[in-house]
Tab-separated table of N, CA and C in Angstrom:
chain	number	residue	atom	x	y	z
A	1478	MET	N	144.265	73.716	127.283
A	1478	MET	CA	143.003	74.684	127.160
A	1478	MET	C	142.263	74.166	126.506
A	1479	ALA	N	141.054	74.712	126.008
A	1479	ALA	CA	139.540	74.060	126.173
A	1479	ALA	C	139.666	75.493	124.890
A	1480	LEU	N	138.827	75.007	123.531
A	1480	LEU	CA	138.962	76.153	122.094
A	1480	LEU	C	137.624	76.251	122.208
A	1481	HIS	N	137.008	77.508	122.049
A	1481	HIS	CA	135.751	77.540	121.606
A	1481	HIS	C	135.570	78.136	120.379
A	1482	LYS	N	134.179	77.608	119.679
A	1482	LYS	CA	133.885	77.997	118.085
A	1482	LYS	C	132.828	78.886	119.049
A	1483	LEU	N	132.522	80.301	117.812
A	1483	LEU	CA	131.346	81.097	117.779
A	1483	LEU	C	131.126	80.586	116.391
A	1484	ASP	N	129.799	80.385	116.087
A	1484	ASP	CA	129.572	80.244	114.928
A	1484	ASP	C	129.351	81.359	114.363
A	1485	LEU	N	129.117	81.952	113.031
A	1485	LEU	CA	128.793	83.293	112.494
A	1485	LEU	C	126.942	83.604	111.919
A	1486	ASP	N	126.663	81.578	111.705
A	1486	ASP	CA	125.020	81.805	110.928
A	1486	ASP	C	124.501	81.978	111.766
A	1487	GLU	N	124.540	82.883	113.098
A	1487	GLU	CA	123.852	83.136	114.161
A	1487	GLU	C	123.013	84.145	114.391
A	1488	PHE	N	123.950	85.149	113.846
A	1488	PHE	CA	123.960	86.461	113.276
A	1488	PHE	C	123.032	86.516	112.482
A	1489	ASN	N	123.111	85.888	111.889
A	1489	ASN	CA	122.303	86.426	110.431
A	1489	ASN	C	121.019	85.975	110.040
A	1490	GLU	N	120.710	85.398	111.444
A	1490	GLU	CA	118.913	85.281	111.601
A	1490	GLU	C	118.362	86.754	111.826
A	1491	VAL	N	116.864	87.022	111.218
A	1491	VAL	CA	116.525	87.898	111.223
A	1491	VAL	C	115.245	88.086	112.715
A	1492	ASP	N	115.566	88.826	113.529
A	1492	ASP	CA	114.640	88.992	114.737
A	1492	ASP	C	114.018	89.874	114.696
A	1493	TYR	N	113.438	90.449	113.793
A	1493	TYR	CA	112.624	91.564	113.530
A	1493	TYR	C	111.440	91.744	112.508
A	1494	TYR	N	110.323	92.178	112.438
A	1494	TYR	CA	109.341	92.200	111.300
A	1494	TYR	C	109.473	93.528	110.733
A	1495	LEU	N	109.072	93.804	109.366
A	1495	LEU	CA	109.354	95.561	108.879
A	1495	LEU	C	108.034	95.167	107.982
A	1496	ILE	N	107.173	96.053	108.135
A	1496	ILE	CA	105.510	96.723	107.646
A	1496	ILE	C	106.203	97.447	107.465
A	1497	ALA	N	105.594	97.264	105.950
A	1497	ALA	CA	105.298	98.785	105.151
A	1497	ALA	C	104.712	99.673	104.776
A	1498	ILE	N	104.043	100.777	104.906
A	1498	ILE	CA	102.865	101.830	105.072
A	1498	ILE	C	103.071	102.365	104.024
A	1499	HIS	N	102.136	103.025	103.352
A	1499	HIS	CA	101.801	103.779	101.716
A	1499	HIS	C	101.044	104.560	102.608
A	1500	THR	N	101.079	106.065	102.937
A	1500	THR	CA	100.113	106.769	103.195
A	1500	THR	C	99.950	108.356	102.467
A	1501	SER	N	99.511	109.141	102.932
A	1501	SER	CA	99.886	110.686	102.809
A	1501	SER	C	99.944	111.594	104.113
A	1502	LEU	N	99.908	110.371	105.427
A	1502	LEU	CA	99.898	111.368	106.484
A	1502	LEU	C	101.100	111.952	106.859
A	1503	GLU	N	101.629	113.145	107.540
A	1503	GLU	CA	102.060	113.596	108.075
A	1503	GLU	C	102.717	112.228	109.027
A	1504	ASP	N	103.981	112.497	109.800
A	1504	ASP	CA	105.006	111.648	110.434
A	1504	ASP	C	103.579	111.030	111.477
A	1505	TYR	N	103.879	112.735	112.225
A	1505	TYR	CA	103.385	112.427	114.077
A	1505	TYR	C	102.045	111.975	113.749
A	1506	ARG	N	101.225	112.398	112.747
A	1506	ARG	CA	100.117	111.966	112.311
A	1506	ARG	C	99.205	110.350	112.467
A	1507	LEU	N	100.463	109.631	112.012
A	1507	LEU	CA	100.596	108.294	111.456
A	1507	LEU	C	100.771	107.601	112.788
A	1508	ALA	N	101.889	108.566	113.826
A	1508	ALA	CA	101.876	107.396	115.258
A	1508	ALA	C	100.820	107.667	115.937
A	1509	TYR	N	100.144	108.775	115.688
A	1509	TYR	CA	98.739	109.345	116.709
A	1509	TYR	C	97.802	107.850	116.548
A	1510	PHE	N	97.596	107.982	114.883
A	1510	PHE	CA	96.314	106.848	114.636
A	1510	PHE	C	97.437	105.084	115.360
A	1511	ILE	N	98.427	105.189	115.008
A	1511	ILE	CA	98.815	103.442	115.534
A	1511	ILE	C	98.991	103.257	116.495
A	1512	ASN	N	98.963	104.594	117.476
A	1512	ASN	CA	98.401	104.216	118.802
A	1512	ASN	C	97.318	104.183	119.282
A	1513	GLN	N	96.333	104.559	118.566
A	1513	GLN	CA	95.170	104.788	118.962
A	1513	GLN	C	94.838	102.981	118.366
A	1514	HIS	N	95.129	101.723	117.224
A	1514	HIS	CA	94.477	100.918	116.933
A	1514	HIS	C	96.185	99.703	117.741
A	1515	LEU	N	96.817	100.225	117.756
A	1515	LEU	CA	97.607	99.230	118.767
A	1515	LEU	C	97.732	99.054	120.042
A	1516	PRO	N	98.491	98.648	121.191
A	1516	PRO	CA	98.511	98.863	122.067
A	1516	PRO	C	99.758	99.240	122.697
A	1517	ILE	N	100.447	99.981	121.565
A	1517	ILE	CA	101.546	101.058	122.135
A	1517	ILE	C	101.051	102.695	122.351
A	1518	ASN	N	103.327	103.126	122.881
A	1518	ASN	CA	102.343	104.168	122.760
A	1518	ASN	C	103.983	105.082	122.113
A	1519	LEU	N	103.848	105.010	120.458
A	1519	LEU	CA	105.503	105.621	119.599
A	1519	LEU	C	105.539	106.415	120.747
A	1520	SER	N	106.261	107.327	120.604
A	1520	SER	CA	106.927	108.601	121.006
A	1520	SER	C	108.224	109.327	119.958
A	1521	LYS	N	108.459	110.436	119.614
A	1521	LYS	CA	108.870	110.987	118.526
A	1521	LYS	C	109.928	110.940	119.419
A	1522	SER	N	111.886	110.081	118.800
A	1522	SER	CA	112.929	110.076	118.848
A	1522	SER	C	113.651	111.086	118.947
A	1523	LYS	N	115.126	111.420	120.057
A	1523	LYS	CA	115.468	112.044	119.369
A	1523	LYS	C	116.327	111.877	118.093
A	1524	ALA	N	116.919	110.484	118.675
A	1524	ALA	CA	118.352	109.920	117.471
A	1524	ALA	C	117.232	109.457	116.009
A	1525	GLU	N	117.240	110.305	115.223
A	1525	GLU	CA	116.827	110.372	113.948
A	1525	GLU	C	118.289	109.885	113.292
A	1526	ILE	N	117.372	108.565	112.387
A	1526	ILE	CA	118.521	107.893	111.455
A	1526	ILE	C	119.146	108.522	110.315
A	1527	LEU	N	120.497	108.681	110.546
A	1527	LEU	CA	121.520	109.838	109.400
A	1527	LEU	C	121.170	109.445	108.093
A	1528	ILE	N	121.837	109.720	106.557
A	1528	ILE	CA	122.107	108.947	105.936
A	1528	ILE	C	123.014	110.119	105.319
A	1529	ARG	N	123.664	109.853	104.706
A	1529	ARG	CA	125.146	110.263	103.387
A	1529	ARG	C	124.479	109.652	102.016
A	1530	ILE	N	124.880	110.927	101.508
A	1530	ILE	CA	124.939	110.438	100.262
A	1530	ILE	C	126.471	111.789	99.590
A	1531	LYS	N	126.279	111.597	98.326
A	1531	LYS	CA	127.727	112.333	97.651
A	1531	LYS	C	126.933	113.519	97.839
A	1532	LEU	N	125.760	114.278	97.466
A	1532	LEU	CA	125.418	115.031	97.376
A	1532	LEU	C	125.031	116.135	98.695
A	1533	GLY	N	124.704	115.202	99.662
A	1533	GLY	CA	124.861	115.755	101.233
A	1533	GLY	C	124.172	114.993	102.243
A	1534	GLU	N	124.036	114.831	103.241
A	1534	GLU	CA	123.264	113.924	104.291
A	1534	GLU	C	121.744	114.430	105.036
A	1535	THR	N	121.045	113.104	105.569
A	1535	THR	CA	119.681	114.128	105.054
A	1535	THR	C	119.106	113.051	106.477
A	1536	GLN	N	118.417	113.525	107.549
A	1536	GLN	CA	117.979	112.434	108.632
A	1536	GLN	C	116.552	112.164	108.446
A	1537	PHE	N	116.005	110.980	108.374
A	1537	PHE	CA	114.613	110.461	108.491
A	1537	PHE	C	114.082	110.072	109.980
A	1538	SER	N	112.769	110.802	110.267
A	1538	SER	CA	112.572	110.889	110.911
A	1538	SER	C	111.937	109.329	111.696
A	1539	ARG	N	111.826	109.559	113.358
A	1539	ARG	CA	111.596	107.908	113.883
A	1539	ARG	C	111.008	108.168	115.107
A	1540	PHE	N	110.255	107.457	115.161
A	1540	PHE	CA	109.084	107.218	116.353
A	1540	PHE	C	109.531	105.954	117.219
A	1541	HIS	N	109.338	105.621	118.572
A	1541	HIS	CA	109.806	104.212	119.096
A	1541	HIS	C	109.238	104.101	120.550
A	1542	PHE	N	109.459	102.808	120.558
A	1542	PHE	CA	108.244	102.851	121.802
A	1542	PHE	C	109.052	101.292	122.049
A	1543	ASP	N	109.538	100.772	123.386
A	1543	ASP	CA	110.364	99.025	124.323
A	1543	ASP	C	109.084	99.349	124.981
A	1544	ASP	N	108.276	97.864	124.576
A	1544	ASP	CA	107.373	97.598	125.294
A	1544	ASP	C	108.061	96.228	126.430
A	1545	GLU	N	108.758	96.605	127.547
A	1545	GLU	CA	109.578	95.780	128.352
A	1545	GLU	C	108.269	95.035	129.217
A	1546	ASP	N	107.695	95.155	129.268
A	1546	ASP	CA	106.493	93.657	129.099
A	1546	ASP	C	106.880	92.808	128.367
A	1547	ASN	N	106.596	92.683	127.418
A	1547	ASN	CA	106.729	91.410	126.396
A	1547	ASN	C	108.072	91.611	125.603
A	1548	LEU	N	108.530	92.371	125.713
A	1548	LEU	CA	110.360	92.477	125.362
A	1548	LEU	C	110.123	93.082	123.944
A	1549	ILE	N	109.485	93.830	123.283
A	1549	ILE	CA	108.966	94.571	121.640
A	1549	ILE	C	109.318	95.992	121.492
A	1550	SER	N	110.242	95.585	120.541
A	1550	SER	CA	110.627	97.659	120.745
A	1550	SER	C	110.098	97.628	118.936
A	1551	TRP	N	109.316	98.329	119.274
A	1551	TRP	CA	108.892	99.483	118.194
A	1551	TRP	C	109.111	100.690	117.597
A	1552	ASN	N	109.237	100.560	116.115
A	1552	ASN	CA	109.595	101.902	115.382
A	1552	ASN	C	109.077	102.544	114.378
A	1553	LEU	N	108.593	103.270	114.235
A	1553	LEU	CA	107.781	104.149	113.430
A	1553	LEU	C	109.023	105.325	112.127
A	1554	ILE	N	109.671	104.442	111.029
A	1554	ILE	CA	110.410	105.613	110.453
A	1554	ILE	C	109.539	105.884	108.905
A	1555	GLN	N	110.218	106.798	108.714
A	1555	GLN	CA	110.190	107.772	107.609
A	1555	GLN	C	110.785	107.307	107.024
A	1556	ASN	N	110.003	106.966	104.681
A	1556	ASN	CA	111.279	105.796	104.411
A	1556	ASN	C	111.740	107.124	103.183
A	1557	LYS	N	111.196	108.511	102.665
A	1557	LYS	CA	111.510	109.498	102.004
A	1557	LYS	C	111.721	110.429	102.380
A	1558	ASN	N	112.788	110.894	102.010
A	1558	ASN	CA	113.344	112.737	102.557
A	1558	ASN	C	114.160	113.040	101.393
A	1559	GLU	N	114.191	114.349	101.752
A	1559	GLU	CA	114.896	115.266	100.456
A	1559	GLU	C	116.688	115.326	101.682
A	1560	VAL	N	117.619	115.538	100.132
A	1560	VAL	CA	118.827	116.350	100.267
A	1560	VAL	C	119.169	117.420	99.251
A	1561	ILE	N	118.913	119.168	99.974
A	1561	ILE	CA	119.221	119.967	99.232
A	1561	ILE	C	120.740	120.029	99.066
A	1562	GLY	N	120.959	120.154	97.755
A	1562	GLY	CA	122.859	120.555	97.507
A	1562	GLY	C	123.127	121.310	96.766
A	1563	LYS	N	123.914	122.211	96.259
A	1563	LYS	CA	124.480	123.270	95.634
A	1563	LYS	C	124.636	122.667	94.570
A	1564	LYS	N	124.024	123.151	93.014
A	1564	LYS	CA	125.114	122.693	91.732
A	1564	LYS	C	124.834	123.412	90.727
A	1565	GLU	N	126.706	123.673	90.542
A	1565	GLU	CA	126.698	124.754	89.834
A	1565	GLU	C	126.339	124.442	88.765
A	1566	ILE	N	126.221	125.507	87.920
A	1566	ILE	CA	126.031	126.346	86.681
A	1566	ILE	C	126.574	126.915	85.613
A	1567	THR	N	127.119	126.433	84.803
A	1567	THR	CA	127.724	126.920	83.758
A	1567	THR	C	127.147	127.547	82.971
A	1568	ASN	N	127.391	128.595	82.236
A	1568	ASN	CA	126.521	129.194	80.822
A	1568	ASN	C	127.385	129.556	80.208
A	1569	GLN	N	127.075	129.853	78.551
A	1569	GLN	CA	128.622	130.937	77.729
A	1569	GLN	C	128.484	132.658	78.841
A	1570	ASP	N	127.486	132.337	78.870
A	1570	ASP	CA	127.335	134.512	79.289
A	1570	ASP	C	128.510	134.593	80.215
A	1571	LEU	N	128.310	135.535	80.259
A	1571	LEU	CA	129.654	135.916	81.082
A	1571	LEU	C	128.892	136.474	82.638
A	1572	PHE	N	128.097	136.447	83.250
A	1572	PHE	CA	127.578	136.870	83.997
A	1572	PHE	C	127.011	135.763	84.324
A	1573	SER	N	127.042	134.799	84.296
A	1573	SER	CA	125.999	133.984	84.366
A	1573	SER	C	126.445	132.003	84.948
A	1574	ASN	N	127.532	132.783	85.602
A	1574	ASN	CA	128.572	131.454	86.799
A	1574	ASN	C	127.511	131.576	87.803
A	1575	ASN	N	126.659	130.567	88.559
A	1575	ASN	CA	125.550	130.779	89.316
A	1575	ASN	C	125.653	129.631	90.303
A	1576	SER	N	125.662	129.243	91.176
A	1576	SER	CA	125.078	128.395	92.011
A	1576	SER	C	123.484	128.006	92.299
A	1577	GLN	N	123.406	126.673	91.885
A	1577	GLN	CA	121.261	126.809	92.336
A	1577	GLN	C	121.607	125.792	93.559
A	1578	GLU	N	120.112	125.740	94.073
A	1578	GLU	CA	120.013	124.697	95.561
A	1578	GLU	C	119.382	123.609	94.276
A	1579	VAL	N	119.404	122.294	94.721
A	1579	VAL	CA	118.799	121.039	93.776
A	1579	VAL	C	118.667	120.165	94.973
A	1580	ALA	N	117.248	119.662	94.764
A	1580	ALA	CA	116.283	119.043	95.791
A	1580	ALA	C	116.702	117.140	95.396
A	1581	THR	N	117.093	116.739	96.035
A	1581	THR	CA	117.231	115.630	95.284
A	1581	THR	C	116.762	114.351	96.464
A	1582	LYS	N	115.962	113.344	95.292
A	1582	LYS	CA	114.654	112.792	96.527
A	1582	LYS	C	115.849	111.412	97.272
A	1583	VAL	N	116.078	110.656	98.585
A	1583	VAL	CA	116.584	110.294	99.037
A	1583	VAL	C	115.720	109.106	100.048
A	1584	PHE	N	115.758	107.845	100.043
A	1584	PHE	CA	115.131	106.720	100.000
A	1584	PHE	C	116.237	105.902	101.652
A	1585	LEU	N	115.488	105.722	102.667
A	1585	LEU	CA	115.579	105.152	103.376
A	1585	LEU	C	115.982	103.230	103.015
A	1586	LEU	N	114.969	102.662	102.606
A	1586	LEU	CA	115.086	101.335	101.515
A	1586	LEU	C	115.339	102.173	100.174
A	1587	PRO	N	116.120	102.435	99.325
A	1587	PRO	CA	116.073	102.439	98.099
A	1587	PRO	C	115.573	101.689	97.083
A	1588	GLU	N	115.372	100.330	97.452
A	1588	GLU	CA	114.385	99.339	96.716
A	1588	GLU	C	113.411	98.951	96.891
A	1589	LEU	N	112.848	99.920	98.171
A	1589	LEU	CA	110.893	100.244	98.266
A	1589	LEU	C	111.122	101.649	98.116
A	1590	LYS	N	111.416	102.357	96.728
A	1590	LYS	CA	110.803	103.415	96.472
A	1590	LYS	C	108.992	104.209	97.082
A	1591	LYS	N	108.352	103.558	96.498
A	1591	LYS	CA	106.761	103.859	96.891
A	1591	LYS	C	106.270	104.030	98.157
A	1592	VAL	N	106.953	103.333	98.926
A	1592	VAL	CA	106.599	103.227	100.184
A	1592	VAL	C	106.930	104.618	101.429
A	1593	ASP	N	106.383	104.917	101.755
A	1593	ASP	CA	106.292	105.981	103.106
A	1593	ASP	C	106.960	105.709	103.642
A	1594	TYR	N	106.192	104.938	104.799
A	1594	TYR	CA	107.009	104.815	106.243
A	1594	TYR	C	107.282	102.953	106.335
A	1595	PHE	N	107.875	102.789	107.312
A	1595	PHE	CA	107.985	101.432	107.556
A	1595	PHE	C	107.604	101.277	109.134
A	1596	LEU	N	107.236	100.301	109.962
A	1596	LEU	CA	107.376	100.003	111.121
A	1596	LEU	C	108.240	98.799	111.212
A	1597	LYS	N	108.888	98.643	112.169
A	1597	LYS	CA	110.245	97.849	112.268
A	1597	LYS	C	109.598	97.518	114.019
A	1598	ILE	N	109.567	96.017	113.983
A	1598	ILE	CA	109.017	95.518	115.056
A	1598	ILE	C	110.282	94.522	115.347
A	1599	GLU	N	110.695	94.569	116.645
A	1599	GLU	CA	112.265	93.415	117.148
A	1599	GLU	C	111.635	93.321	118.171
A	1600	SER	N	111.870	91.022	118.306
A	1600	SER	CA	111.076	90.537	119.248
A	1600	SER	C	111.761	89.479	119.273
A	1601	ASP	N	112.135	88.960	120.135
A	1601	ASP	CA	113.081	87.786	120.430
A	1601	ASP	C	111.575	86.419	120.568
A	1602	THR	N	110.251	86.712	120.784
A	1602	THR	CA	109.304	85.914	120.826
A	1602	THR	C	108.359	85.580	119.522
A	1603	ASN	N	107.850	84.995	118.906
A	1603	ASN	CA	106.663	84.956	117.937
A	1603	ASN	C	105.997	86.287	117.710
A	1604	LEU	N	105.678	86.813	117.118
A	1604	LEU	CA	104.456	87.620	117.327
A	1604	LEU	C	103.251	87.347	116.297
A	1605	GLN	N	101.879	87.765	116.442
A	1605	GLN	CA	100.828	87.541	115.599
A	1605	GLN	C	101.246	88.717	114.611
A	1606	ILE	N	101.937	88.870	113.565
A	1606	ILE	CA	102.084	89.677	112.269
A	1606	ILE	C	100.624	89.930	112.086
A	1607	THR	N	100.401	89.041	111.525
A	1607	THR	CA	98.312	88.751	110.775
A	1607	THR	C	97.720	89.727	111.798
A	1608	ASP	N	97.391	89.596	113.214
A	1608	ASP	CA	96.940	90.691	113.860
A	1608	ASP	C	97.151	92.349	113.631
A	1609	ILE	N	98.175	91.922	113.978
A	1609	ILE	CA	99.020	92.868	113.721
A	1609	ILE	C	98.319	94.390	112.401
A	1610	ILE	N	99.101	93.563	110.878
A	1610	ILE	CA	98.530	94.125	110.351
A	1610	ILE	C	96.740	94.149	110.176
A	1611	LYS	N	96.446	93.543	110.369
A	1611	LYS	CA	94.886	93.621	109.816
A	1611	LYS	C	94.157	94.630	111.099
A	1612	LYS	N	94.733	95.257	112.136
A	1612	LYS	CA	94.699	96.704	112.663
A	1612	LYS	C	94.867	97.032	112.063
A	1613	LEU	N	96.214	97.607	111.590
A	1613	LEU	CA	96.636	98.407	110.746
A	1613	LEU	C	95.745	99.273	110.025
A	1614	LYS	N	95.016	97.630	108.761
A	1614	LYS	CA	93.926	98.070	108.167
A	1614	LYS	C	93.298	98.674	108.213
A	1615	THR	N	92.562	99.359	109.686
A	1615	THR	CA	91.127	99.640	109.874
A	1615	THR	C	91.799	100.925	110.054
A	1616	ILE	N	93.037	101.685	110.100
A	1616	ILE	CA	93.311	103.065	109.885
A	1616	ILE	C	92.974	103.437	108.493
A	1617	LYS	N	91.876	104.515	108.584
A	1617	LYS	CA	91.242	105.077	107.055
A	1617	LYS	C	92.281	105.667	106.023
A	1618	SER	N	93.385	106.133	106.659
A	1618	SER	CA	94.250	106.897	105.875
A	1618	SER	C	95.213	106.505	105.386
A	1619	LEU	N	95.304	105.108	105.686
A	1619	LEU	CA	96.486	104.227	105.295
A	1619	LEU	C	95.720	103.358	103.830
A	1620	THR	N	96.629	103.482	102.623
A	1620	THR	CA	96.673	103.056	101.433
A	1620	THR	C	96.628	101.337	101.354
A	1621	THR	N	97.816	101.419	101.591
A	1621	THR	CA	98.566	99.984	101.700
A	1621	THR	C	98.859	99.455	102.730
A	1622	VAL	N	98.937	98.574	103.417
A	1622	VAL	CA	99.561	97.776	104.694
A	1622	VAL	C	100.102	96.654	104.240
A	1623	TYR	N	101.310	96.182	104.409
A	1623	TYR	CA	101.762	94.543	104.088
A	1623	TYR	C	103.381	94.607	104.504
A	1624	VAL	N	103.379	93.414	104.746
A	1624	VAL	CA	104.750	93.199	105.471
A	1624	VAL	C	106.144	92.569	104.440
A	1625	VAL	N	107.288	93.252	104.092
A	1625	VAL	CA	107.950	93.156	103.811
A	1625	VAL	C	109.028	91.975	104.327
A	1626	GLU	N	109.225	91.291	102.988
A	1626	GLU	CA	110.051	90.323	103.275
A	1626	GLU	C	111.643	90.535	103.335
A	1627	THR	N	112.019	90.707	104.915
A	1627	THR	CA	112.787	91.179	104.926
A	1627	THR	C	114.484	90.325	104.375
A	1628	GLU	N	114.585	89.309	103.474
A	1628	GLU	CA	115.331	88.900	102.874
A	1628	GLU	C	115.790	89.188	101.571
A	1629	THR	N	114.569	90.103	100.941
A	1629	THR	CA	114.601	90.687	99.958
A	1629	THR	C	115.284	92.494	99.228
A	1630	ILE	N	115.438	92.663	100.785
A	1630	ILE	CA	116.331	93.902	101.064
A	1630	ILE	C	117.964	93.876	100.788
A	1631	LYS	N	118.030	94.852	100.189
A	1631	LYS	CA	119.602	94.736	99.437
A	1631	LYS	C	120.338	95.799	100.804
A	1632	SER	N	119.593	96.537	101.247
A	1632	SER	CA	120.609	97.868	101.941
A	1632	SER	C	119.699	97.799	103.719
A	1633	LYS	N	119.567	96.328	103.884
A	1633	LYS	CA	119.665	95.910	104.982
A	1633	LYS	C	120.386	97.272	106.512
A	1634	ASN	N	121.289	97.414	106.429
A	1634	ASN	CA	122.668	98.215	106.926
A	1634	ASN	C	121.827	99.559	107.756
A	1635	ASN	N	120.736	100.311	106.785
A	1635	ASN	CA	119.878	100.847	106.875
A	1635	ASN	C	118.813	101.163	108.256
A	1636	LEU	N	119.151	99.801	108.209
A	1636	LEU	CA	117.789	99.129	109.136
A	1636	LEU	C	118.131	99.299	111.410
A	1637	ILE	N	119.719	99.383	111.365
A	1637	ILE	CA	120.289	99.541	111.962
A	1637	ILE	C	120.720	100.420	112.628
A	1638	PHE	N	119.651	100.661	113.766
A	1638	PHE	CA	119.653	101.698	114.666
A	1638	PHE	C	120.190	101.548	116.391
């Protein structure tokens, strides 16, 4: 009987690029400008990314495009959102036991709190990521665009969808 051995190191390979985008644009406007500057067609995905924390849950918007000819998957993902939860306020007064809504900021990748959006590019082939960065930097409304080293990300599981 033959013995088959599975090498788990193959699954640890990172097969995507992650580009951080700093901007004040709304997600749909950013997707529109990216579509104009890159040869892709991002569209709103119904499958948003759900994150649960102690105070509640929130959904991060996602725009998606599958380039079937080049075998590349593009995802534009929101990094910042809010969870609105209720907080009980107890005072010394007789009539003051109230609950108040409290908004808490939630981040898809908490170690990169200043990033507004991520462009996740999944590909089995080598991409010219510097060319993509140059094209994105021509969008006037973007403050900063750069590649994130995926090895430094602690919450990589949030990028699995």
